[in-house]
Amino acid sequence: MTEKYEAVIIGGGVNGLGTAYHLGKKGFTDVLVLDKSYLGYGASGRNGGGIRQQWTSEDNIKLARESRKMFERLDDELEEDLEFYQGGYLVLSFHEEEAAEFKENVKLQNKLGVDSKFLSPEEAKEIVPELDISDVVAATFNQSDGTIYPFKVIHGYADRVREIGIDIKEHTEVTDIVTQGDEIKKVKTSEGNIKTDTVINAAGGWSSKVAEMAGAEIPNVPVRHEIMVTEPYKRFLDPMVISFEHGIYFSQSEHGNIVGGIGNPDEEPGLNQKGSLWFLKNFSDTLLDFIPRFSGVHMIRQWAGFYDTTPDAQPILGSVPEIERFYQVNGFSGHGFMVSPMVDKVTAELILGEQPSMDIERLRVERFEDMDLEEEGGVVG
Amino acid sequence: MTTVVCRCEDLTEEDIVEAIEEGYDELETLKRHLRLGMGPCQGKACLLLARRILRRETGKDVEEMKEPTARPPSRPVPFSLLASPDEGGEDDD
């Protein structure tokens, strides 16, 4: 049986569902969301839930700033307690050179309306009294950053999207995207064919594979990142604490668990989602350097997901030159959740041919051909 | 009578039936929606019970139900045991 939809969204993560939500809000409901597994199987259900506006590139700062404002209203919109806790992000620096860059970052963030502050080590310790600041040189802090519970957001979006009348099919894998000339004709799946002329590629770590099916090229490469969670405790840690140099991030969720990860600089690209001993050891070592009092805290679970990475660590948005109506919402390089509200709103506007709320010209895939890249320097984990 | 299914996250049989009725009708989504099996015991008791409730409520074949992946470590482990011996500060005992 061949079904027909005006648009097919590939990927039931936060950006696929968020784009469906914004399309639906505008009355465009003849849409199908597909996921090869369950909703949130990819990075949307595997990330640390961080919502940060302290970025180094103008585009990311603006996307994150607008998204944070939208997250503040999302509980009411989705009628769901999303456990958004604005305890801030404390970014630590251990070298003078990096601290000097932090000063510049704060200037840019302030100019763009993000209220971040440059702090001394002692001021950082006031925010997290358990912190060992003996090697800390400086820090930045932004109170309106925070954390959210990713599954609540995913399930909240899914419920609203279904109510609006948009279809969601889980356990349905896309196997091919059939084109004729530069037009999309249909999407082939494990459960049958779907006629459509509009496809949104929100497939996270699998995005470059999906683009290839349509005959388009995007430079995304999936890289494994590991993460862990502890037993829940009464709140004692307010902000998310991160360090670019050590690649570590950790925060305490509204539920009470410490959630954190650390990046392995030697990680080979690929679709590997297994946990490693390297992670257990290195995360524990670094965490105890930061907060020695964590030594008796129990880790209960570790897992892994992908950063869908691009050469400049910035997302790929908008249509592609090769094919009409093939929209990209991918390449988030580890920060797709926190910018998703604004990204998804703009993507819906582009699909409907409306004037986008934010200029995303510099985030189109063409930038890799003909523009100087501005690399995002604020990636962690 | 109230039957507690997940002791770590304080979930009753009623909570689980309600979530199934809301559409969380597989173990993977049930787990993430309710935090079922995400506490200190990591689902050793509750996931089997939840599977039986799921079969009763949906008629799904248990054999076809995908089990959530068991994640390391299999029991709670303090960071002091995982870190290098020379790292970290005081012990919490």
Short mmCIF file of C-alpha atoms in Angstrom, two decimals:
data_model
loop_
_atom_site.label_atom_id
_atom_site.label_comp_id
_atom_site.label_asym_id
_atom_site.label_seq_id
_atom_site.Cartn_x
_atom_site.Cartn_y
_atom_site.Cartn_z
CA MET A 1 0.00 0.00 0.00
CA THR A 2 1.35 3.41 -0.93
CA GLU A 3 0.52 6.27 1.42
CA LYS A 4 0.81 9.96 0.62
CA TYR A 5 1.89 12.91 2.76
CA GLU A 6 2.76 16.52 2.03
CA ALA A 7 5.94 16.13 4.07
CA VAL A 8 7.90 13.28 5.65
CA ILE A 9 10.21 13.94 8.60
CA ILE A 10 12.95 11.34 9.05
CA GLY A 11 13.93 11.09 12.71
CA GLY A 12 11.73 11.05 15.82
CA GLY A 13 14.16 12.99 17.96
CA VAL A 14 13.73 16.46 19.39
CA ASN A 15 14.36 18.24 16.08
CA GLY A 16 12.14 15.98 13.98
CA LEU A 17 9.27 16.19 16.47
CA GLY A 18 9.88 19.90 17.09
CA THR A 19 9.72 20.66 13.37
CA ALA A 20 6.48 18.64 13.15
CA TYR A 21 5.12 20.62 16.10
CA HIS A 22 5.87 24.00 14.48
CA LEU A 23 4.44 22.87 11.13
CA GLY A 24 1.32 21.63 12.90
CA LYS A 25 0.88 24.87 14.85
CA LYS A 26 0.70 26.67 11.50
CA GLY A 27 -2.01 24.29 10.28
CA PHE A 28 0.28 22.17 8.10
CA THR A 29 -0.66 18.74 9.42
CA ASP A 30 -0.40 16.36 6.45
CA VAL A 31 2.95 15.26 7.85
CA LEU A 32 4.45 11.90 8.80
CA VAL A 33 7.29 11.52 11.32
CA LEU A 34 9.32 8.31 10.96
CA ASP A 35 11.78 6.72 13.33
CA LYS A 36 13.68 3.52 12.74
CA SER A 37 13.40 2.73 16.46
CA TYR A 38 11.43 4.30 19.34
CA LEU A 39 11.14 8.09 19.76
CA GLY A 40 14.34 9.51 21.22
CA TYR A 41 16.41 6.42 20.43
CA GLY A 42 19.27 8.57 19.12
CA ALA A 43 21.08 11.53 20.66
CA SER A 44 17.83 13.18 21.84
CA GLY A 45 17.39 10.38 24.38
CA ARG A 46 21.06 9.99 25.22
CA ASN A 47 22.26 13.53 25.98
CA GLY A 48 22.88 15.34 29.25
CA GLY A 49 19.92 17.71 28.94
CA GLY A 50 22.08 20.85 29.02
CA ILE A 51 20.61 24.18 27.91
CA ARG A 52 23.50 26.61 27.37
CA GLN A 53 23.72 30.03 25.75
CA GLN A 54 27.45 30.56 26.39
CA TRP A 55 28.72 29.86 22.87
CA THR A 56 31.49 31.47 20.82
CA SER A 57 29.83 31.87 17.40
CA GLU A 58 27.19 34.50 16.81
CA ASP A 59 24.76 32.07 15.17
CA ASN A 60 24.92 29.57 18.02
CA ILE A 61 24.54 32.29 20.66
CA LYS A 62 21.44 33.65 18.92
CA LEU A 63 19.91 30.21 18.35
CA ALA A 64 20.58 29.23 21.97
CA ARG A 65 19.27 32.54 23.36
CA GLU A 66 15.98 32.35 21.48
CA SER A 67 15.67 28.63 22.28
CA ARG A 68 16.17 29.24 26.00
CA LYS A 69 13.31 31.75 25.93
CA MET A 70 11.14 29.17 24.15
CA PHE A 71 12.08 26.42 26.63
CA GLU A 72 10.88 28.71 29.43
CA ARG A 73 7.40 28.64 27.86
CA LEU A 74 7.44 25.04 26.68
CA ASP A 75 5.98 23.54 29.89
CA ASP A 76 2.79 25.54 29.31
CA GLU A 77 2.70 24.87 25.57
CA LEU A 78 3.13 21.10 25.92
CA GLU A 79 1.19 20.88 29.20
CA GLU A 80 3.97 18.80 30.70
CA ASP A 81 6.49 19.39 33.51
CA LEU A 82 9.73 19.25 31.51
CA GLU A 83 11.93 19.60 34.63
CA PHE A 84 13.68 22.69 33.22
CA TYR A 85 15.94 23.95 36.02
CA GLN A 86 17.82 27.21 35.42
CA GLY A 87 20.71 26.72 37.81
CA GLY A 88 23.15 28.20 35.30
CA TYR A 89 26.24 26.89 33.53
CA LEU A 90 29.62 27.35 35.20
CA VAL A 91 32.43 27.17 32.62
CA LEU A 92 35.87 26.66 34.19
CA SER A 93 39.24 27.63 32.74
CA PHE A 94 42.61 26.30 33.88
CA HIS A 95 44.87 28.48 31.70
CA GLU A 96 45.45 32.23 31.30
CA GLU A 97 45.25 32.00 27.52
CA GLU A 98 41.83 30.37 27.60
CA ALA A 99 40.69 32.79 30.32
CA ALA A 100 41.52 35.67 27.96
CA GLU A 101 39.29 34.04 25.32
CA PHE A 102 36.54 33.68 27.95
CA LYS A 103 36.62 37.48 28.42
CA GLU A 104 36.06 37.95 24.68
CA ASN A 105 33.29 35.31 24.65
CA VAL A 106 31.47 37.08 27.49
CA LYS A 107 31.73 40.41 25.61
CA LEU A 108 30.16 38.88 22.50
CA GLN A 109 27.48 37.04 24.52
CA ASN A 110 26.59 40.23 26.43
CA LYS A 111 26.39 42.18 23.17
CA LEU A 112 23.93 39.60 21.85
CA GLY A 113 21.75 39.74 24.96
CA VAL A 114 23.10 36.77 26.94
CA ASP A 115 23.79 37.85 30.51
CA SER A 116 26.98 35.81 31.13
CA LYS A 117 29.62 36.98 33.63
CA PHE A 118 33.38 36.57 33.95
CA LEU A 119 34.28 35.21 37.41
CA SER A 120 37.32 34.72 39.62
CA PRO A 121 37.97 31.19 40.99
CA GLU A 122 36.70 32.34 44.40
CA GLU A 123 33.45 33.57 42.85
CA ALA A 124 33.08 30.20 41.11
CA LYS A 125 33.50 28.48 44.48
CA GLU A 126 30.69 30.56 45.92
CA ILE A 127 28.38 28.98 43.33
CA VAL A 128 29.72 25.43 43.87
CA PRO A 129 31.27 25.30 47.37
CA GLU A 130 32.52 21.70 46.89
CA LEU A 131 34.65 22.71 43.89
CA ASP A 132 38.45 22.29 44.16
CA ILE A 133 39.64 25.60 42.67
CA SER A 134 43.40 25.14 43.25
CA ASP A 135 44.07 24.93 39.47
CA VAL A 136 41.17 27.10 38.28
CA VAL A 137 42.25 30.39 36.69
CA ALA A 138 38.86 31.90 35.82
CA ALA A 139 35.26 30.99 35.04
CA THR A 140 32.17 32.26 33.30
CA PHE A 141 28.62 31.86 34.52
CA ASN A 142 25.18 32.43 33.05
CA GLN A 143 22.22 32.00 35.38
CA SER A 144 19.51 31.45 32.76
CA ASP A 145 21.30 28.36 31.37
CA GLY A 146 20.24 25.05 32.89
CA THR A 147 19.12 21.49 32.33
CA ILE A 148 15.96 19.79 31.16
CA TYR A 149 14.73 16.17 31.14
CA PRO A 150 15.02 15.16 27.46
CA PHE A 151 12.40 12.36 27.52
CA LYS A 152 9.72 14.68 28.86
CA VAL A 153 10.38 17.06 25.98
CA ILE A 154 10.28 14.21 23.42
CA HIS A 155 7.08 12.72 24.85
CA GLY A 156 5.51 16.17 25.31
CA TYR A 157 6.14 17.04 21.66
CA ALA A 158 4.91 13.62 20.49
CA ASP A 159 1.63 13.98 22.40
CA ARG A 160 0.96 17.49 21.05
CA VAL A 161 1.96 16.53 17.51
CA ARG A 162 -0.48 13.58 17.53
CA GLU A 163 -3.24 15.78 18.97
CA ILE A 164 -2.72 18.26 16.13
CA GLY A 165 -3.28 15.40 13.69
CA ILE A 166 0.24 14.62 12.52
CA ASP A 167 1.13 10.92 12.19
CA ILE A 168 4.11 9.33 13.90
CA LYS A 169 5.39 5.88 12.98
CA GLU A 170 8.03 4.21 15.10
CA HIS A 171 10.05 1.13 14.16
CA THR A 172 9.87 2.17 10.51
CA GLU A 173 13.24 2.46 8.80
CA VAL A 174 13.78 4.55 5.69
CA THR A 175 15.58 2.46 3.06
CA ASP A 176 15.61 4.85 0.08
CA ILE A 177 14.53 8.29 -1.11
CA VAL A 178 13.45 8.17 -4.75
CA THR A 179 14.08 11.30 -6.82
CA GLN A 180 13.46 12.28 -10.43
CA GLY A 181 15.66 15.07 -11.67
CA ASP A 182 15.84 17.41 -8.70
CA GLU A 183 12.44 16.45 -7.28
CA ILE A 184 11.60 13.99 -4.50
CA LYS A 185 9.01 11.40 -5.53
CA LYS A 186 8.77 8.98 -2.66
CA VAL A 187 10.30 7.58 0.50
CA LYS A 188 10.78 3.82 0.71
CA THR A 189 10.59 2.27 4.18
CA SER A 190 10.70 -1.12 5.86
CA GLU A 191 6.88 -0.85 6.12
CA GLY A 192 6.06 0.31 2.58
CA ASN A 193 6.37 3.32 0.27
CA ILE A 194 5.25 6.87 0.97
CA LYS A 195 4.58 9.42 -1.78
CA THR A 196 5.83 12.90 -0.94
CA ASP A 197 7.77 15.80 -2.47
CA THR A 198 9.13 17.17 0.81
CA VAL A 199 11.57 15.41 3.13
CA ILE A 200 13.14 16.71 6.32
CA ASN A 201 16.38 15.01 7.33
CA ALA A 202 16.45 15.08 11.14
CA ALA A 203 18.20 11.73 11.49
CA GLY A 204 21.01 12.82 13.85
CA GLY A 205 23.93 10.39 13.68
CA TRP A 206 22.35 8.76 10.61
CA SER A 207 21.85 12.05 8.70
CA SER A 208 24.66 11.61 6.18
CA LYS A 209 23.31 8.14 5.33
CA VAL A 210 19.84 9.60 4.76
CA ALA A 211 21.25 12.42 2.60
CA GLU A 212 23.11 9.84 0.52
CA MET A 213 19.83 7.99 -0.15
CA ALA A 214 18.50 11.16 -1.79
CA GLY A 215 21.71 11.75 -3.75
CA ALA A 216 22.75 14.77 -1.70
CA GLU A 217 26.02 15.26 0.08
CA ILE A 218 26.49 16.59 3.62
CA PRO A 219 29.81 16.33 5.48
CA ASN A 220 28.40 15.01 8.78
CA VAL A 221 30.28 12.29 10.66
CA PRO A 222 28.86 10.50 13.74
CA VAL A 223 31.22 10.28 16.72
CA ARG A 224 30.45 8.32 19.89
CA HIS A 225 30.22 10.25 23.18
CA GLU A 226 29.71 8.50 26.51
CA ILE A 227 27.73 9.63 29.51
CA MET A 228 26.73 8.34 32.95
CA VAL A 229 24.28 8.85 35.77
CA THR A 230 24.50 8.41 39.56
CA GLU A 231 21.97 7.54 42.21
CA PRO A 232 19.66 10.46 42.99
CA TYR A 233 20.57 12.76 45.86
CA LYS A 234 18.96 15.78 47.44
CA ARG A 235 19.99 18.86 45.43
CA PHE A 236 23.43 20.15 46.33
CA LEU A 237 24.70 21.19 42.88
CA ASP A 238 22.99 24.11 41.19
CA PRO A 239 24.73 24.70 37.85
CA MET A 240 26.02 22.50 35.08
CA VAL A 241 29.83 22.54 35.47
CA ILE A 242 31.95 22.22 32.32
CA SER A 243 35.54 22.51 31.12
CA PHE A 244 36.55 22.61 27.46
CA GLU A 245 40.13 21.65 28.29
CA HIS A 246 39.14 18.51 30.21
CA GLY A 247 36.13 17.78 28.01
CA ILE A 248 33.97 17.14 31.08
CA TYR A 249 30.44 18.28 31.95
CA PHE A 250 28.22 17.35 34.90
CA SER A 251 25.06 18.62 36.51
CA GLN A 252 22.37 17.48 38.90
CA SER A 253 18.96 16.79 37.40
CA GLU A 254 15.68 17.89 38.96
CA HIS A 255 15.23 14.21 39.89
CA GLY A 256 18.51 14.40 41.86
CA ASN A 257 20.88 12.29 39.76
CA ILE A 258 24.30 13.59 38.76
CA VAL A 259 24.46 13.33 34.97
CA GLY A 260 27.77 13.80 33.22
CA GLY A 261 30.14 12.86 30.45
CA ILE A 262 33.65 13.32 29.17
CA GLY A 263 34.89 13.36 25.58
CA ASN A 264 37.62 11.03 24.33
CA PRO A 265 39.85 13.06 22.00
CA ASP A 266 41.01 9.82 20.32
CA GLU A 267 37.49 8.57 19.57
CA GLU A 268 37.25 7.18 16.02
CA PRO A 269 34.21 8.25 14.00
CA GLY A 270 31.57 5.57 13.48
CA LEU A 271 28.21 4.22 14.59
CA ASN A 272 29.44 2.58 17.79
CA GLN A 273 27.10 2.99 20.81
CA LYS A 274 28.88 0.70 23.30
CA GLY A 275 30.19 1.87 26.66
CA SER A 276 33.92 1.73 27.42
CA LEU A 277 36.22 1.26 30.41
CA TRP A 278 38.21 4.29 29.20
CA PHE A 279 35.16 6.40 29.96
CA LEU A 280 34.52 4.98 33.44
CA LYS A 281 38.08 5.59 34.52
CA ASN A 282 38.66 8.97 32.91
CA PHE A 283 35.32 10.44 33.90
CA SER A 284 35.84 9.34 37.51
CA ASP A 285 39.43 10.66 37.64
CA THR A 286 38.48 14.07 36.26
CA LEU A 287 35.29 14.37 38.28
CA LEU A 288 37.17 13.72 41.55
CA ASP A 289 39.78 16.32 40.57
CA PHE A 290 36.95 18.84 40.24
CA ILE A 291 34.93 17.76 43.28
CA PRO A 292 36.80 15.40 45.65
CA ARG A 293 33.67 14.94 47.78
CA PHE A 294 32.09 12.95 44.94
CA SER A 295 34.34 9.96 45.84
CA GLY A 296 31.58 8.15 47.73
CA VAL A 297 28.83 8.92 45.21
CA HIS A 298 27.60 5.85 43.30
CA MET A 299 27.43 5.66 39.54
CA ILE A 300 24.56 3.44 38.44
CA ARG A 301 24.57 3.50 34.64
CA GLN A 302 26.66 4.52 31.64
CA TRP A 303 25.64 4.66 27.99
CA ALA A 304 26.66 6.28 24.72
CA GLY A 305 25.22 8.27 21.84
CA PHE A 306 26.47 10.24 18.84
CA TYR A 307 27.52 13.78 18.18
CA ASP A 308 26.52 14.28 14.52
CA THR A 309 29.62 16.36 13.79
CA THR A 310 30.33 18.89 11.03
CA PRO A 311 33.72 20.45 10.11
CA ASP A 312 32.86 23.72 11.91
CA ALA A 313 30.77 22.18 14.75
CA GLN A 314 27.74 24.19 13.57
CA PRO A 315 24.43 22.69 12.42
CA ILE A 316 23.30 22.27 8.82
CA LEU A 317 19.93 23.88 8.16
CA GLY A 318 17.78 24.69 5.15
CA SER A 319 17.48 23.13 1.72
CA VAL A 320 20.33 21.65 -0.35
CA PRO A 321 21.48 22.67 -3.83
CA GLU A 322 21.05 19.23 -5.48
CA ILE A 323 17.40 18.50 -4.64
CA GLU A 324 14.25 20.59 -4.22
CA ARG A 325 12.44 20.44 -0.88
CA PHE A 326 15.03 18.30 0.92
CA TYR A 327 15.55 20.13 4.21
CA GLN A 328 18.41 19.49 6.62
CA VAL A 329 18.04 19.73 10.40
CA ASN A 330 21.21 17.97 11.47
CA GLY A 331 24.94 18.27 12.14
CA PHE A 332 24.38 19.68 15.62
CA SER A 333 27.77 18.42 16.85
CA GLY A 334 26.58 17.73 20.39
CA HIS A 335 24.29 20.70 20.99
CA GLY A 336 21.15 19.88 19.01
CA PHE A 337 18.80 19.66 21.96
CA MET A 338 19.51 23.11 23.40
CA VAL A 339 19.04 24.99 20.11
CA SER A 340 16.11 22.89 18.90
CA PRO A 341 13.14 25.21 19.64
CA MET A 342 14.43 28.06 17.45
CA VAL A 343 15.91 25.73 14.82
CA ASP A 344 12.62 23.88 14.45
CA LYS A 345 10.58 27.08 14.26
CA VAL A 346 12.84 28.44 11.50
CA THR A 347 12.82 25.10 9.66
CA ALA A 348 9.01 25.06 9.63
CA GLU A 349 9.02 28.63 8.27
CA LEU A 350 11.45 27.68 5.48
CA ILE A 351 9.35 24.64 4.50
CA LEU A 352 6.24 26.82 4.27
CA GLY A 353 8.06 29.50 2.26
CA GLU A 354 7.69 32.10 5.01
CA GLN A 355 10.22 34.72 6.06
CA PRO A 356 12.39 32.94 8.69
CA SER A 357 12.44 34.44 12.22
CA MET A 358 16.23 34.22 12.13
CA ASP A 359 18.65 34.45 9.23
CA ILE A 360 20.22 31.00 8.78
CA GLU A 361 22.01 31.65 5.46
CA ARG A 362 25.40 31.00 7.09
CA LEU A 363 24.22 27.59 8.32
CA ARG A 364 23.34 26.17 4.90
CA VAL A 365 25.38 23.25 3.56
CA GLU A 366 26.77 25.49 0.76
CA ARG A 367 29.06 27.13 3.33
CA PHE A 368 31.46 24.21 3.04
CA GLU A 369 31.98 25.08 -0.63
CA ASP A 370 32.22 28.83 -0.82
CA MET A 371 32.56 30.49 2.55
CA ASP A 372 35.14 30.98 5.25
CA LEU A 373 34.03 28.76 8.10
CA GLU A 374 33.59 30.17 11.57
CA GLU A 375 34.32 27.26 13.83
CA GLU A 376 32.31 26.97 17.04
CA GLY A 377 34.89 26.70 19.83
CA GLY A 378 32.54 25.92 22.68
CA VAL A 379 31.93 22.19 22.22
CA VAL A 380 32.32 19.99 25.30
CA GLY A 381 32.00 16.29 26.12
CA MET B 1 -4.55 -2.77 47.36
CA THR B 2 -1.50 -1.05 45.94
CA THR B 3 1.22 -3.13 44.32
CA VAL B 4 4.63 -1.47 44.13
CA VAL B 5 6.41 -2.61 40.96
CA CYS B 6 9.52 -0.38 40.98
CA ARG B 7 10.89 0.25 44.46
CA CYS B 8 13.69 2.60 43.36
CA GLU B 9 11.38 5.03 41.58
CA ASP B 10 8.28 4.31 43.69
CA LEU B 11 6.04 3.15 40.84
CA THR B 12 2.86 1.16 41.36
CA GLU B 13 1.08 -1.27 39.06
CA GLU B 14 -1.51 1.46 38.56
CA ASP B 15 1.17 3.94 37.35
CA ILE B 16 2.32 1.41 34.78
CA VAL B 17 -1.15 0.53 33.52
CA GLU B 18 -1.92 4.25 33.20
CA ALA B 19 1.25 4.86 31.16
CA ILE B 20 0.44 1.91 28.87
CA GLU B 21 -3.01 3.40 28.31
CA GLU B 22 -1.35 6.72 27.42
CA GLY B 23 0.50 4.92 24.62
CA TYR B 24 3.81 3.95 26.23
CA ASP B 25 3.28 0.37 25.17
CA GLU B 26 6.81 -0.97 24.90
CA LEU B 27 9.43 -1.46 27.61
CA GLU B 28 11.84 1.08 26.08
CA THR B 29 9.37 3.97 26.15
CA LEU B 30 7.76 2.87 29.42
CA LYS B 31 11.20 2.97 31.00
CA ARG B 32 11.98 6.47 29.76
CA HIS B 33 8.55 7.89 30.52
CA LEU B 34 8.39 6.60 34.10
CA ARG B 35 12.11 6.15 34.91
CA LEU B 36 11.13 2.51 35.44
CA GLY B 37 14.31 0.50 35.92
CA MET B 38 16.50 3.61 35.93
CA GLY B 39 17.09 3.63 39.69
CA PRO B 40 19.86 1.99 41.74
CA CYS B 41 18.68 -1.60 41.02
CA GLN B 42 18.73 -0.91 37.27
CA GLY B 43 15.52 -2.79 36.61
CA LYS B 44 16.51 -6.16 38.02
CA ALA B 45 13.13 -6.61 39.69
CA CYS B 46 10.74 -4.21 38.03
CA LEU B 47 11.42 -4.86 34.35
CA LEU B 48 10.25 -8.49 34.60
CA LEU B 49 7.10 -7.40 36.40
CA ALA B 50 6.51 -4.57 33.93
CA ARG B 51 6.86 -7.04 31.08
CA ARG B 52 4.12 -9.21 32.54
CA ILE B 53 1.83 -6.20 33.00
CA LEU B 54 2.57 -5.11 29.44
CA ARG B 55 1.64 -8.57 28.12
CA ARG B 56 -1.56 -8.61 30.15
CA GLU B 57 -2.61 -5.12 29.04
CA THR B 58 -1.60 -5.23 25.37
CA GLY B 59 -1.62 -8.93 24.50
CA LYS B 60 1.89 -8.51 23.07
CA ASP B 61 4.06 -11.58 22.84
CA VAL B 62 6.76 -11.50 25.53
CA GLU B 63 9.23 -13.09 23.14
CA GLU B 64 8.82 -10.17 20.75
CA MET B 65 9.36 -7.54 23.43
CA LYS B 66 12.78 -5.96 23.20
CA GLU B 67 14.52 -5.75 26.55
CA PRO B 68 16.15 -2.41 27.38
CA THR B 69 19.93 -2.76 27.12
CA ALA B 70 21.58 -3.66 30.43
CA ARG B 71 24.13 -0.90 31.09
CA PRO B 72 27.36 -1.13 33.04
CA PRO B 73 28.13 -1.09 35.92
CA SER B 74 25.66 -3.80 36.89
CA ARG B 75 25.45 -2.52 40.46
CA PRO B 76 26.11 0.96 41.91
CA VAL B 77 29.85 1.67 42.16
CA PRO B 78 31.44 4.64 43.97
CA PHE B 79 33.63 6.94 41.87
CA SER B 80 36.53 6.28 44.27
CA LEU B 81 36.63 2.66 43.05
CA LEU B 82 36.65 3.64 39.37
CA ALA B 83 39.24 6.44 39.62
CA SER B 84 43.00 5.86 39.74
CA PRO B 85 44.23 5.20 43.31
CA ASP B 86 46.25 8.44 43.37
CA GLU B 87 43.29 10.55 42.21
CA GLY B 88 40.54 12.11 44.19
CA GLY B 89 40.34 13.24 47.75
CA GLU B 90 38.76 11.93 50.87
CA ASP B 91 36.67 8.80 51.08
CA ASP B 92 33.12 9.13 52.20
CA ASP B 93 33.06 6.34 54.77
#
